[in-house]
Structure formats: structure tokens, C-alpha cells
Amino acid sequence: MTIVYIAIACGVLAVLYGLVTSQQVLRAPAGDQKMQDIAAAIQEGAKAYLGRQYTAIAIVGAVVAVVLFLTLGGLSTAAFLLGAVLSGVAGYVGMHISVRANVRTAEAARSSLQGGLTLAFRSGAITGMLVAGLGLLSISLLFWYLVGPAGGEPDGEEVIKALTALAFGASLISIFARLGGGIFTKAADVGADLVGKVEAGIPEDDPRNPAVIADNVGDNVGDCAGMAADLFETYVVTIGLTMVSIALLVTGTSDQLLRLMALPLIVGGVCIITSIIGTYMVRLGSGQSIMGALYKGFWTTAILAVPAIYLATGYALGDLNAVIGGAADATNTDVAASVARQAVGEGFTGMDLFWCMMIGLGVTGLLVWITEYYTGTQYRPVRSIAKASETGHGTNVIQGLAISLESTAMPTIVIVVAVIASYQLAGIIGVAFAATSLLALAGMVVALDAYGPVTDNAGGIAEMAGLPDDVRTRTDALDAVGNTTKAVTKGYAIGSAALAALVLFGAYTEDLKRYATELGLTPKADGTVVDFSLSNPYVIVGLLLGALLPYLFGAFGMTAVGRAAGAVVEDVRAQFRENPGIMQGTSRPAYGRTVDIVTRAAIKEMIVPSLLPVLSPIVLFFVMRAVAGTEAAFASVGAMLLGVIVSGLFVAISMTSGGGAWDNAKKYIEDGNHGGKGSEAHKAAVTGDTVGDPYKDTAGPAVNPMIKITNIVALLLLAALASTGG
Amino acid sequence: MTIVYIAIACGVLAVLYGLVTSQQVLRAPAGDQKMQDIAAAIQEGAKAYLGRQYTAIAIVGAVVAVVLFLTLGGLSTAAFLLGAVLSGVAGYVGMHISVRANVRTAEAARSSLQGGLTLAFRSGAITGMLVAGLGLLSISLLFWYLVGPAGGEPDGEEVIKALTALAFGASLISIFARLGGGIFTKAADVGADLVGKVEAGIPEDDPRNPAVIADNVGDNVGDCAGMAADLFETYVVTIGLTMVSIALLVTGTSDQLLRLMALPLIVGGVCIITSIIGTYMVRLGSGQSIMGALYKGFWTTAILAVPAIYLATGYALGDLNAVIGGAADATNTDVAASVARQAVGEGFTGMDLFWCMMIGLGVTGLLVWITEYYTGTQYRPVRSIAKASETGHGTNVIQGLAISLESTAMPTIVIVVAVIASYQLAGIIGVAFAATSLLALAGMVVALDAYGPVTDNAGGIAEMAGLPDDVRTRTDALDAVGNTTKAVTKGYAIGSAALAALVLFGAYTEDLKRYATELGLTPKADGTVVDFSLSNPYVIVGLLLGALLPYLFGAFGMTAVGRAAGAVVEDVRAQFRENPGIMQGTSRPAYGRTVDIVTRAAIKEMIVPSLLPVLSPIVLFFVMRAVAGTEAAFASVGAMLLGVIVSGLFVAISMTSGGGAWDNAKKYIEDGNHGGKGSEAHKAAVTGDTVGDPYKDTAGPAVNPMIKITNIVALLLLAALASTGG
């Protein structure tokens, strides 16, 4: 139990870091009155949006909670609510700091680049540590309660159900937050650009544009709050489901299981400490490279994680070379094929798990590098898009799409190699631990990402408040690397989803066996209860329908942005018409009105697509059960879970990398290449950037929580069917 | 054996139809000297391109033939060469007629719309009947030889190997032809537009543009020859592999098997007859609706197919209610799950198969209808793209991408329902027969498609030869429906691929069992030799890598078009520079030089992506065998086969439907909506059309042969490994 206490202590430490650093950030000077007025408008808009968004989600959440209470009981419902509330808190607090750090970053950038960097990054680090800290606390405290005061066994049914419900709570919030925030931010961005840059011919962030505040609000509610909720979800699902799969798959004494299940928690804990150390390493070197400064922090965290994880594993498991768990399914040909079977069947050592976690760290590093290659201005992909812009809008988009398709290859190969290697070391449990160590670095990765919207806002405020040009130059430089770090987080989240998919599917099959009698399934000769072979046409049906989900979801997301942006365009046109003083600069536009319109549009548009992954497995199950019987229904639902990742991985990576590449191709041209700002190539690049916007900030990133939701709903459906007798 | 003779007779009939109709087309007046000169240039360019393309393919084919000869022996090699040569012939003859019908269509359109329609459609029908006729002849003759003169059993090893090798020959040619032709046509099209419309400000098909002949050549080598090779392949693979799966899965007397295996042949045969009848129904009604006229032909064919298939089934099988085949794997839980298991295990009746074929016809009708919905100017999708064009290039592309993602939903659901229903009727064999009847209509579907490039060329010739405006109006009207019929064929081909995938995978698993000893695999307790369960991580690895292939292939295709179009732009710019008389209209551009450049670029660019699906399963097998053992290697290769369809279905449909929608959104605006030609909305729509070009004509359609190749290579790899002792 001491291991769990250490994890709780590390979670508390992360929250304390957040509180202390918040004080530092808020103590920094907030600029002159004009800057503060602008910041206040952004704060007000962001607060109003999140308030309404959470109200809408709360209604859905309440309905779900009632269903859970009736089917799974009070404890699971409480865990669900814990996950949901903390996911909301992580997003809300992140936004709260972000909308205050923006103006302070602009003010600090008046004097130096380092000043701006420090402030913006600290603000990001607060969000990062809160995501990891609250995530770790929620699982650790729940686990502590379940096996401590509640007196459950580590692999007891209540533990499994409650951890799954916790993950569901986090996921449900995050899909709404990711999608709602994503629609808001891109509708405001695209709408503001269309009517401002294109129609009125005024520059970006011009205070005469009534949508300019909405655009800045969007950065905070989408890229900060939405992203934080998403990564909170990823953290909780990955670590929580690693524990669940240990409970389901590994046999051992109660103490052995407790130690093994607490290992992901303590690994998360020590990596919070290395992340905190990493944040202090973010400092400009002599080359004044901002990316270099951020990388110093990241690499410090990752490298320190190696000994930290080694020590944590040793502490939790004792002798690293002793075989610590025989798999429950040693005789089960289902999870165990070829060479790797031995590893699961005969158990694994602490060293095996340590190496799996090193694989996870390696995957993180490689994904960061690959993302930078595909979205950085110094490499072939972005430059090829910039070059293609010379021949027009069409060729820019063609090349961008080609790059977005291509960008899926290397991450897929990295993930495939990681799956094979970690499976050979320790079976499904090995894969789960690789995913766990990947996520253990979440605090630092989120910090790098949450830094982006702060600098983006700082640039907007500098422009609107009419600060000197050199301030805007500094904030632009800070902002440019934000495009890459934002893309990194998304690749990281979806990469972890691919690893987690195998673990989630493992949990699904084990659950089926566990509840076989209640579900009316007859075990076959080989111990399995459902035929998941690719020769089973119901499996193919599930794979195809699962693969459809990210496409349909992407279509909804893209259309929603288009419609909501249209509403913005109409409002801004109306404001220009009703009040000619706006364009002359003599009267202030009604910023709040536009924010309000985007708010309503985003919330309306997020509901249906968010419910798609929640309802799909349920509908598929009941339709297939009616058509082809219970076993076929479970087979197709199971296959749907893998279909959604098999296609979602590619949809998400191509959208997020492609979008980032388009964005930076525009920036590359604005830096004076291929004719620079105002050239025909630049216009073509602006088109590409507009296309990339909903790709990378709305549809693409929301695929990650979508995949998780589908999986978790399926797990809960099983539990609900079992407890209600099918 | 009479059944096979009937099929052969129907094949001969189709070829005769082609010969007779060719004479009719060639007898039509070919216009004035100027028109004939232009047509001659197109003919020359197309012939030169195909000549070089086939030379390049012949080299690859010769290497493959040697490998096949050494591993599988002479008979399979001969079958491979038969498939390859006939695929080439179908494409070549189609192109040969098409480049002669174009100018005659322009001439006929001088007097009436009906005249132009008749000529263009007859030309398309020649290609259509040749594709179906030669396809049917190749399989029927090979089968006749194998079970007749060669004295083999219908389910003998030689029959299976030879039919698979025949399919491989057809597939190998078709991927090169589809991709090479696709790159040629779109590089010429995009290049001509960029430098003509955008830079020089001259209209489409202006004779001063040196790339204009290349553009017209492209229609013939891509949309006609490439498409014909693709559909020939689809026909041969689907019908051939249906026969192979009967041989592998069904037990019965030699006579029973012979009848059952000949059923797909006679079904193909009678549908050739209904297709020929259908071609005579293509006539304008009082509403002068061209699409209506084409649909009359299609629906006649489809409706007549119902009784024709019924009679053919009765003739081939005798009593339609007798159980005619017990599945060889009745005790095999692998292919047999839940309710449907009974259907396979206990055999099926002729009526079951008849209903499966009705499902296939239903799928064809629904896919046609869905494609028209997504690409027709009178429905929401195209109109939403046209509307989005008002706010600029970016929103046009965003909406187009949203539609392309969305367009995958309905076809997927149709296919899923078809799989479930036909599987419940007659197991895997039922799915195979659904695919067979889908393909049986290929003659008519190809006729509708091959009509498109003829009218497209006719319009170009009318423009270049300076024919009166009303001629161009007529050819434009004929051309407009070509966008939809082209999209229909692609959706149809990929839809059949999804059904065929299950059949191909069934063949793969049966082959594994058959060759288990030679391959060094140990049968498990349940009779299977390889674990294809989704719980096996090597299956997930295979699914992910398979899913990657269409993405990577798409990226290659899009990039190739961009690069080749760049070469066109440079050449045209050089010609304008070197010879200022061209723009003044005083001297003739060097059309041949541009054709030559595109030819070389297209052939160079097609090699690497075409080899991707050929080599991927082989490389994966050997890498996985080295890393994780033989069983894991076969598991991951098998999963790759399904991964490639699970992602390829979506990539292909989204690209082909999305591209068609973009194209027709532009046409809709050109018809005077949203500001009409020359408006800002029109410019945005031109961008969308340019983006859609490589989507719908290069990358998207080539995914279909790519999927087949991957599958067939895997089957041949098995046979080769077995005969060389692993």
C-alpha cells in the first residue's frame, strides 16, 4: 500500500506545483489598461463558453449517471462522476490560468524573448502538471479506497468496474470538450479570417474585426481546455486500463497483484517528479532557439525517467529478475500465439516490464521526432507544400493531402515494432506497460502544448493593444513552435491509443469469459467464448463498421466547423452593416455578441457527433443480436473496437500532421520564401492553412477520445448486460 | 461441361458484338480534315503511350513469369500470361476504338444530341463487352482445358493454382495500367490547366496550349484503357476466386463440383446477353435526359438479369431446392460461427445461391444510386460544395473533404448488410456468389464508364477544330453525366472488392490448411493451423500494416501527379518562350513533345507504387518469420489482407466520390449558379476540382487493383512456399 501512498504524494506534489506556479504567473505584471481590457474580454468569453459547455455536458452526464446507477450500482457511478468532474476541473483550471498568462506574456515580451518564454511555458506547465497530477490522484485515491477502506481484492469485480467507470467519466467529458472546443476555435478562426482578411481586407487580430475576441477565446477553450480534458482522459484510461488488465489476466497472491497493479501508479508518480525537474530546464541557449529550449525540458524529463522508472519498478516489485506473475490464460490459445506465448504463460520478470516501459519512452521520443519532421519548416514535407503553393491553391492542397497521407507511415511502423517487442517481452501486460510509460510523460508533453495558446493569445493582444512591432515579432517567434508542439501532443495521444487498443480488447475478451454464464455464452473447447477469428464474417462486419466511425465523425466535425463559421461570417457582416463606425475605428464592435453566437453554434454542433461513439457499440450489439444471435453480436462489437483504431489511427495522424504542415508551410512563406507575404504563393498557402484548421484542431484530435469511448462503452455494456442478466 | 460451353459461347458473342459494333462506329463520318488531324494526334499519342507502358509492364511481367515458372510450374505461368495478355488486349482495343469514336462523336453531335449519344455509347459498349467477354472467355477456356483435355479434377491443385495465377496476371497488368494511366491523365490535365487557364489565361482545350493533346490522350489511356484493365481484373478475380473457393470449401462428387464451379461462368454468360440487350435501350426520351437514356440501358440489363440468373442456376444445378454441397469444413469452427454456421455446414440449395445473387444485383443498384446522390448536381452534397465555394477556396475544399468522408457511410452499410445476408444464406460461398452477380453486370457498367472519355474528347476536338457553339453545348451535355458514370464504376469496383475480400481470405485460410505440412504448421485441436483471432497481436500488426498500404499508395499517387504535372508546366512554359508564335496562333505547338514528356514521367512514377502491394506481403512474411516464427508470419500476412480492404474501402470511396462531387460542383456553378463562370465562387470551385482530380482518377481507383494484388500475391506465396518446401 506504501506504493499507492507514494503515488498519491506525487499527485499532490503536482497539484502543489500548479498552485505555487500559478501564484508566480499571476504576480507578473499584466500590462497597461488597454491590454487588460482586451484580456478581460477574452477571459469573460472563455468563462462563459466553458460554463455553457459544462452545463450541456452535465445534462448528458446526469443521464448517463442514472443509467450507470441502475445497471452497475453506486460505487461505479461515483467513480464515473469522479472522472468526469476531475476532467472538467483540469480543463477549467488550465483555461483559467491560460487567459491570465496571455496578457502577462505579451507584457513580458516587451522586454525580452526569455521573459515571454518563461511566462508562457510556466502557464503551460501548470496545465500539464494538473492533468498528470489530477489524473494520477483520481486513480490512486480510487484504488486506495477500493482495496483499503472498502476492503476489496485487487482483482475483485468492484475494482474492475469502478476503474472502468472512472475512465468512462473522463472520456465522456473529453470527447465533448475536445469536439466542442475544436468547433468553437476553428469556427471563430475560419470565420474571422474569411470576413476579416478576405472580405474586409483587414489583417489578422485587427481590433475592428468583431470576431477577433472569439478567435482568441477559441485558442483557450479549444487548444487549452479541450486538449487538457483529452490528455486527462488518455492518462486515466491508459493507466487505469493497464491496472484492469492486470486484474483480469494475471494470477497471483493478493499482495503480488497489489504490487503489480500499483506499479503503473508509482511510475506515473516518479515521472511527475522528472517532469517538474524538466520544466526548470526550459531556458534559451546562446542560439536563442525556442524549440531548443523546450526540448531541453522534454529530454531532461525523458532521460531522468529511465533511472526513475528503474528504481520505481525495483521498489514496487522487489527482485527484478524473479518471475512475478503467471498469466491466468496460460492455457488459452486466444491471447497467446507463437514465441510470445511463453512470455505470458510462464509469467514475466520485473526486468521484462522495465524494458517494455523503455520501449514506451522510445516510442514517445520517436513520435516527437517524426511529428517535428512532418511539421517543421526546415524539412522536406513542409517545404514541398510551400513549393507547391507557387503553382496555385489546387497544387498546395494536393501536396498537403499527399503529405498528410504519407505522414501515417512512420508512426504506424514505430507502433507496430513497439507492439511486437513489448508483446514478446511480457504479452498483453507488456504492451500495457509500454503504453503506461508513454503516458507517464504526459505532464511535460501537455506543458509544451498548453504553452501554444498562451503565446497565440499574447500575439493577438500585442496586435490589438498596438504594442511596438518588436513585441509582436517576439510573440510570433514564440507562437511558431507552438504549431509543432500542438501536433506532437496529438500524435502522442493517438499513438498511445493504438497501444491501448490491444489492452482494451484484451480486457473485453477477458470480460466476456468472466461473465460468460450471465451473458448466455457457451465456452468452446479452447476456453474462448466468442469466435474473434478474421474468418468469422461478423468480425469483418464489425471491423468495417468500426472503421467507418472515424470517417463519419470526421465528416460531422468538418461540416460543423463550416456551418458555425458561416454563422460567424453572417454576424460580422451584420455588425459592419449596422455600425459603420466599426470599420472607421470610431466605435467598438460587439465582441461579446460574436462570442455568444459561436458558443451556441459549437455547443449545438458537438452533441450529435459526440454521441456517435457512445451509441454505436450499443446499437450494433442489439441489432446483431436480433439478426444473428448473441455470439455474433459480441464478435461484431469486439471487432468494431479494433476497426475504429485501425482506421482512426490513420485518420487522426493524417489530419493532425497534415494540418500542422499546411500551417507551417504558410509560416515558411511568410518568412520571405517563395515570394513572401502577399504573393500568390502566400494566398495559396492561406487556403491550405484554412483547410488544415478543422483537420488538425477539430476532427483529427477528437478521434482519440472517440476511440476510447467506443471501447469503454463496450466494456460497460458487458458489465451492464451481465448484471442485468443479459 | 455443356455449361462451360454455353459460357464460352456467350464470351464469343460478346467479342462478336464488339467486332460488329466497331464496324458501325468506324463507318460513321469522321469530320473534316482539321478534326481528323487533331484526332490523329490523339491517336498517335495514345498508341505511343500504351506501347511504352506495355513494354515497361512486359519487363516486370517477364520477371514475375520466370519466378512463377520456377516455383509453380508451366501451367500456372501460362495462365498468368493469359490473364496478363488479355487484360492488356481489353485495354488496348478499348483505347483503339475510343480514339476513333471521339472525332466521330463530335461530327455526329453537329446534327443531333441523339447522334452523339449513340456513337459515344456504342464505343463505350464495345469496351464493356470486350472486358466482360474476354474476361469470361479467359476463365472458361482455362477451366475447360484444365478439367477437359488436361484431365484434372475440378477441385484439383492444378485448377486452383492456375485460376489464381490467371487472376494474378490480370491484376498485375491492371495496377500498372490504372496507376500509369491515372498519373498520365491527371498530370496532363492539371499541368494543362495550371499553365493554360491560370498562367496564360487561355480557355480549356485551346489549341494554342501545347499540353492540350496530352490532356485528350490522357482521357483515353487513363479513363478508358486503365479503367478497362481494372474492370477486367475485377471480373476475372471475382469469378475466378469464387470458383477457387468452391473448390477449396465444398465437398461433393466431381460432377457436382463441376456444375457448381461452372455456375459463375454461365451467370456471367447470360448477363452478357442481358447487357447486349440493354445497350439497345439507350435512347433519349421526350425529356432529352442523357442520364435517363443511359439508365434505361442499365436497368434493362439489371432487370433482365433476374430471370436470366434464375434460369441459368436451374440449368446448371438442376433441382433448385436440393442441397447441393456440404461444406468441407463443417466441423471447422474457423469459418463457421453462430447461426450462419449451419448454412455452410449443412450445405445450401440452388435457391439460396439464387437469392445471394439477387443480393449482389441489389448491391449494384444501391451503389449506383448512392454514387449518383453524392456526385449528382441535383442533390445536397454537390450543392453544399458549390455553396461553400462562395466563401472561398478554403471553404470549398473543407466542404469537399467533409463530403468525401461522409460518402463512405452508405456504401459501407450496404456492403455490411449484403455480407450478413448472403453469409446467412450460404456461408462464404454465398458471399462469393453475391460478388459474382455484382460483377456479372460489368459489361454494362463499363459501357457507361467508357462512354465518358469519348464525349470528353469529342468536346475537346469540337473546341480545337472551331466547330459551332451548339456542337460544344451538346458535347458538354454528354460529358456532364460522364462524371457520374465514372464515379459509379469506381464505387462498384471497390464495393465488389469488399465482398471479394472475405472470399479471398477464406481461400487463404483453406490454403494454409491444405498445405499445413509443407509449410511446417501444426494443426490445432479445432482444425485450424494459424490463430487469426483479434486477440493475437500479430493479427493486429498485420491489420495496421495492411491499413497503411492504401494511405502510402495514395500518397505516392498524389505526389506522382504533382511531380509529373510540374514537368508538363515546365515544358509548356519553355515552348511558349522558345516559340512566341504559338500564343499568337501563327505556329503550331509541339504537341508530341509534351505527350512524350508526360509519357516518360507517368511510366517512371508508376513503377514504385505498383510494386508496393506486390512486395508488401512477401516482405512482411519474411520479416515476421524471422522475428516471431512461421505461424505469426502467416497470421500477420493474413491480417494484412483484411487490413488493406478495411482501410482501402474508405480511402477509395472517399477519394472517388469526393472527387466526383468537386468536379460537378464546378459544373453546377458553370451552369450559372452562385455567380456562374468567372465568379469568385467559380475560381474556388476550380481549385476543388483540381484537388479532386488526382483523388478520383489516380489514387482512388488504383486502390481496387492494389487490394486484389496484395491478396493474390499472398495466395501465390503460400503455393510457392509449399511447393519449394517452405
mmCIF file of N, CA and C in Angstrom, chain B residues 522-590:
data_model
loop_
_atom_site.group_PDB
_atom_site.id
_atom_site.type_symbol
_atom_site.label_atom_id
_atom_site.label_comp_id
_atom_site.label_asym_id
_atom_site.label_seq_id
_atom_site.Cartn_x
_atom_site.Cartn_y
_atom_site.Cartn_z
ATOM 1 N N THR B 522 1.493 -26.749 -37.499
ATOM 2 C CA THR B 522 0.860 -27.857 -36.795
ATOM 3 C C THR B 522 -0.620 -27.569 -36.599
ATOM 4 N N PRO B 523 -1.492 -28.451 -37.075
ATOM 5 C CA PRO B 523 -2.919 -28.219 -36.855
ATOM 6 C C PRO B 523 -3.242 -28.203 -35.366
ATOM 7 N N LYS B 524 -4.111 -27.257 -34.964
ATOM 8 C CA LYS B 524 -4.534 -27.192 -33.558
ATOM 9 C C LYS B 524 -5.717 -28.119 -33.352
ATOM 10 N N ALA B 525 -6.169 -28.165 -32.102
ATOM 11 C CA ALA B 525 -7.269 -29.066 -31.742
ATOM 12 C C ALA B 525 -8.516 -28.789 -32.584
ATOM 13 N N ASP B 526 -8.773 -27.532 -32.908
ATOM 14 C CA ASP B 526 -10.015 -27.216 -33.607
ATOM 15 C C ASP B 526 -9.861 -27.270 -35.136
ATOM 16 N N GLY B 527 -8.752 -27.795 -35.623
ATOM 17 C CA GLY B 527 -8.593 -27.968 -37.067
ATOM 18 C C GLY B 527 -7.926 -26.799 -37.761
ATOM 19 N N THR B 528 -7.828 -25.656 -37.096
ATOM 20 C CA THR B 528 -7.156 -24.523 -37.724
ATOM 21 C C THR B 528 -5.648 -24.695 -37.567
ATOM 22 N N VAL B 529 -4.910 -23.986 -38.410
ATOM 23 C CA VAL B 529 -3.452 -24.100 -38.304
ATOM 24 C C VAL B 529 -2.799 -22.783 -37.906
ATOM 25 N N VAL B 530 -3.530 -21.700 -38.067
ATOM 26 C CA VAL B 530 -2.991 -20.386 -37.700
ATOM 27 C C VAL B 530 -4.059 -19.667 -36.885
ATOM 28 N N ASP B 531 -3.622 -18.973 -35.829
ATOM 29 C CA ASP B 531 -4.557 -18.252 -34.978
ATOM 30 C C ASP B 531 -4.832 -16.870 -35.567
ATOM 31 N N PHE B 532 -6.022 -16.698 -36.143
ATOM 32 C CA PHE B 532 -6.383 -15.412 -36.739
ATOM 33 C C PHE B 532 -7.256 -14.582 -35.818
ATOM 34 N N SER B 533 -7.230 -14.913 -34.532
ATOM 35 C CA SER B 533 -8.081 -14.162 -33.614
ATOM 36 C C SER B 533 -7.558 -12.745 -33.429
ATOM 37 N N LEU B 534 -8.488 -11.832 -33.213
ATOM 38 C CA LEU B 534 -8.111 -10.439 -32.978
ATOM 39 C C LEU B 534 -7.314 -10.281 -31.689
ATOM 40 N N SER B 535 -7.320 -11.311 -30.835
ATOM 41 C CA SER B 535 -6.524 -11.238 -29.610
ATOM 42 C C SER B 535 -5.049 -11.488 -29.879
ATOM 43 N N ASN B 536 -4.749 -12.009 -31.063
ATOM 44 C CA ASN B 536 -3.359 -12.279 -31.413
ATOM 45 C C ASN B 536 -2.712 -10.975 -31.892
ATOM 46 N N PRO B 537 -1.688 -10.498 -31.180
ATOM 47 C CA PRO B 537 -1.107 -9.197 -31.555
ATOM 48 C C PRO B 537 -0.521 -9.188 -32.964
ATOM 49 N N TYR B 538 -0.132 -10.364 -33.464
ATOM 50 C CA TYR B 538 0.415 -10.384 -34.827
ATOM 51 C C TYR B 538 -0.688 -10.139 -35.847
ATOM 52 N N VAL B 539 -1.916 -10.448 -35.445
ATOM 53 C CA VAL B 539 -3.059 -10.106 -36.296
ATOM 54 C C VAL B 539 -3.246 -8.587 -36.319
ATOM 55 N N ILE B 540 -3.128 -7.974 -35.157
ATOM 56 C CA ILE B 540 -3.265 -6.507 -35.088
ATOM 57 C C ILE B 540 -2.170 -5.839 -35.907
ATOM 58 N N VAL B 541 -0.956 -6.369 -35.764
ATOM 59 C CA VAL B 541 0.166 -5.827 -36.534
ATOM 60 C C VAL B 541 -0.142 -5.890 -38.032
ATOM 61 N N GLY B 542 -0.650 -7.039 -38.469
ATOM 62 C CA GLY B 542 -0.980 -7.188 -39.882
ATOM 63 C C GLY B 542 -2.089 -6.240 -40.314
ATOM 64 N N LEU B 543 -3.110 -6.095 -39.467
ATOM 65 C CA LEU B 543 -4.205 -5.182 -39.793
ATOM 66 C C LEU B 543 -3.686 -3.755 -39.947
ATOM 67 N N LEU B 544 -2.837 -3.338 -39.006
ATOM 68 C CA LEU B 544 -2.327 -1.961 -39.067
ATOM 69 C C LEU B 544 -1.464 -1.750 -40.305
ATOM 70 N N LEU B 545 -0.581 -2.710 -40.593
ATOM 71 C CA LEU B 545 0.291 -2.529 -41.758
ATOM 72 C C LEU B 545 -0.516 -2.615 -43.047
ATOM 73 N N GLY B 546 -1.519 -3.486 -43.072
ATOM 74 C CA GLY B 546 -2.386 -3.554 -44.238
ATOM 75 C C GLY B 546 -3.137 -2.247 -44.431
ATOM 76 N N ALA B 547 -3.633 -1.700 -43.329
ATOM 77 C CA ALA B 547 -4.380 -0.445 -43.409
ATOM 78 C C ALA B 547 -3.490 0.694 -43.888
ATOM 79 N N LEU B 548 -2.196 0.574 -43.590
ATOM 80 C CA LEU B 548 -1.273 1.622 -44.028
ATOM 81 C C LEU B 548 -1.122 1.663 -45.545
ATOM 82 N N LEU B 549 -1.197 0.482 -46.192
ATOM 83 C CA LEU B 549 -0.890 0.415 -47.635
ATOM 84 C C LEU B 549 -1.697 1.411 -48.479
ATOM 85 N N PRO B 550 -3.029 1.473 -48.350
ATOM 86 C CA PRO B 550 -3.752 2.441 -49.180
ATOM 87 C C PRO B 550 -3.328 3.889 -48.924
ATOM 88 N N TYR B 551 -2.963 4.202 -47.688
ATOM 89 C CA TYR B 551 -2.521 5.558 -47.387
ATOM 90 C C TYR B 551 -1.204 5.872 -48.095
ATOM 91 N N LEU B 552 -0.285 4.926 -47.970
ATOM 92 C CA LEU B 552 1.025 5.141 -48.564
ATOM 93 C C LEU B 552 0.909 5.190 -50.083
ATOM 94 N N PHE B 553 0.095 4.294 -50.601
ATOM 95 C CA PHE B 553 -0.138 4.211 -52.027
ATOM 96 C C PHE B 553 -0.786 5.514 -52.523
ATOM 97 N N GLY B 554 -1.754 5.995 -51.759
ATOM 98 C CA GLY B 554 -2.411 7.260 -52.110
ATOM 99 C C GLY B 554 -1.420 8.410 -52.108
ATOM 100 N N ALA B 555 -0.539 8.426 -51.109
ATOM 101 C CA ALA B 555 0.456 9.490 -51.035
ATOM 102 C C ALA B 555 1.368 9.447 -52.259
ATOM 103 N N PHE B 556 1.794 8.237 -52.624
ATOM 104 C CA PHE B 556 2.641 8.096 -53.819
ATOM 105 C C PHE B 556 1.914 8.620 -55.056
ATOM 106 N N GLY B 557 0.658 8.201 -55.199
ATOM 107 C CA GLY B 557 -0.110 8.586 -56.382
ATOM 108 C C GLY B 557 -0.274 10.093 -56.493
ATOM 109 N N MET B 558 -0.636 10.722 -55.371
ATOM 110 C CA MET B 558 -0.850 12.174 -55.382
ATOM 111 C C MET B 558 0.456 12.904 -55.677
ATOM 112 N N THR B 559 1.534 12.463 -55.051
ATOM 113 C CA THR B 559 2.817 13.116 -55.273
ATOM 114 C C THR B 559 3.269 12.941 -56.714
ATOM 115 N N ALA B 560 3.022 11.748 -57.265
ATOM 116 C CA ALA B 560 3.433 11.475 -58.644
ATOM 117 C C ALA B 560 2.731 12.431 -59.605
ATOM 118 N N VAL B 561 1.435 12.649 -59.379
ATOM 119 C CA VAL B 561 0.709 13.572 -60.246
ATOM 120 C C VAL B 561 1.308 14.970 -60.135
ATOM 121 N N GLY B 562 1.585 15.376 -58.903
ATOM 122 C CA GLY B 562 2.159 16.704 -58.707
ATOM 123 C C GLY B 562 3.468 16.852 -59.454
ATOM 124 N N ARG B 563 4.344 15.846 -59.320
ATOM 125 C CA ARG B 563 5.654 15.929 -59.962
ATOM 126 C C ARG B 563 5.524 15.915 -61.481
ATOM 127 N N ALA B 564 4.691 14.996 -62.001
ATOM 128 C CA ALA B 564 4.548 14.889 -63.443
ATOM 129 C C ALA B 564 3.886 16.154 -64.016
ATOM 130 N N ALA B 565 2.916 16.706 -63.270
ATOM 131 C CA ALA B 565 2.284 17.944 -63.727
ATOM 132 C C ALA B 565 3.309 19.073 -63.768
ATOM 133 N N GLY B 566 4.213 19.070 -62.809
ATOM 134 C CA GLY B 566 5.277 20.070 -62.798
ATOM 135 C C GLY B 566 6.122 19.993 -64.067
ATOM 136 N N ALA B 567 6.401 18.759 -64.512
ATOM 137 C CA ALA B 567 7.185 18.576 -65.739
ATOM 138 C C ALA B 567 6.429 19.135 -66.941
ATOM 139 N N VAL B 568 5.102 18.950 -66.948
ATOM 140 C CA VAL B 568 4.291 19.494 -68.037
ATOM 141 C C VAL B 568 4.369 21.022 -68.038
ATOM 142 N N VAL B 569 4.196 21.600 -66.855
ATOM 143 C CA VAL B 569 4.220 23.061 -66.749
ATOM 144 C C VAL B 569 5.531 23.605 -67.298
ATOM 145 N N GLU B 570 6.616 22.976 -66.929
ATOM 146 C CA GLU B 570 7.914 23.477 -67.390
ATOM 147 C C GLU B 570 8.057 23.372 -68.902
ATOM 148 N N ASP B 571 7.576 22.276 -69.460
ATOM 149 C CA ASP B 571 7.686 22.119 -70.909
ATOM 150 C C ASP B 571 6.850 23.161 -71.644
ATOM 151 N N VAL B 572 5.623 23.371 -71.149
ATOM 152 C CA VAL B 572 4.746 24.328 -71.825
ATOM 153 C C VAL B 572 5.325 25.734 -71.735
ATOM 154 N N ARG B 573 5.814 26.071 -70.542
ATOM 155 C CA ARG B 573 6.449 27.379 -70.399
ATOM 156 C C ARG B 573 7.596 27.521 -71.390
ATOM 157 N N ALA B 574 8.405 26.479 -71.528
ATOM 158 C CA ALA B 574 9.552 26.514 -72.438
ATOM 159 C C ALA B 574 9.074 26.691 -73.878
ATOM 160 N N GLN B 575 8.004 25.982 -74.244
ATOM 161 C CA GLN B 575 7.513 26.106 -75.622
ATOM 162 C C GLN B 575 7.032 27.527 -75.898
ATOM 163 N N PHE B 576 6.318 28.117 -74.953
ATOM 164 C CA PHE B 576 5.857 29.498 -75.127
ATOM 165 C C PHE B 576 7.049 30.441 -75.286
ATOM 166 N N ARG B 577 8.094 30.173 -74.520
ATOM 167 C CA ARG B 577 9.271 31.037 -74.531
ATOM 168 C C ARG B 577 10.023 30.875 -75.849
ATOM 169 N N GLU B 578 10.240 29.613 -76.246
ATOM 170 C CA GLU B 578 11.050 29.349 -77.436
ATOM 171 C C GLU B 578 10.337 29.770 -78.716
ATOM 172 N N ASN B 579 9.012 29.705 -78.690
ATOM 173 C CA ASN B 579 8.263 29.935 -79.925
ATOM 174 C C ASN B 579 7.084 30.869 -79.687
ATOM 175 N N PRO B 580 7.325 32.186 -79.692
ATOM 176 C CA PRO B 580 6.263 33.148 -79.375
ATOM 177 C C PRO B 580 5.089 33.073 -80.358
ATOM 178 N N GLY B 581 5.311 32.467 -81.517
ATOM 179 C CA GLY B 581 4.231 32.316 -82.487
ATOM 180 C C GLY B 581 3.079 31.471 -81.974
ATOM 181 N N ILE B 582 3.359 30.618 -81.011
ATOM 182 C CA ILE B 582 2.307 29.729 -80.509
ATOM 183 C C ILE B 582 1.156 30.541 -79.932
ATOM 184 N N MET B 583 1.488 31.499 -79.052
ATOM 185 C CA MET B 583 0.427 32.262 -78.403
ATOM 186 C C MET B 583 -0.293 33.169 -79.399
ATOM 187 N N GLN B 584 0.431 33.606 -80.431
ATOM 188 C CA GLN B 584 -0.223 34.445 -81.444
ATOM 189 C C GLN B 584 -1.064 33.608 -82.401
ATOM 190 N N GLY B 585 -0.954 32.308 -82.289
ATOM 191 C CA GLY B 585 -1.754 31.431 -83.143
ATOM 192 C C GLY B 585 -1.154 31.265 -84.528
ATOM 193 N N THR B 586 0.080 31.718 -84.705
ATOM 194 C CA THR B 586 0.672 31.607 -86.034
ATOM 195 C C THR B 586 1.463 30.314 -86.210
ATOM 196 N N SER B 587 1.938 29.739 -85.100
ATOM 197 C CA SER B 587 2.608 28.451 -85.305
ATOM 198 C C SER B 587 2.055 27.396 -84.357
ATOM 199 N N ARG B 588 2.178 26.157 -84.789
ATOM 200 C CA ARG B 588 1.609 25.029 -84.078
ATOM 201 C C ARG B 588 2.543 24.604 -82.946
ATOM 202 N N PRO B 589 1.996 24.386 -81.728
ATOM 203 C CA PRO B 589 2.879 23.913 -80.656
ATOM 204 C C PRO B 589 3.349 22.479 -80.952
ATOM 205 N N ALA B 590 4.451 22.107 -80.290
ATOM 206 C CA ALA B 590 4.938 20.733 -80.458
ATOM 207 C C ALA B 590 4.184 19.831 -79.493
#
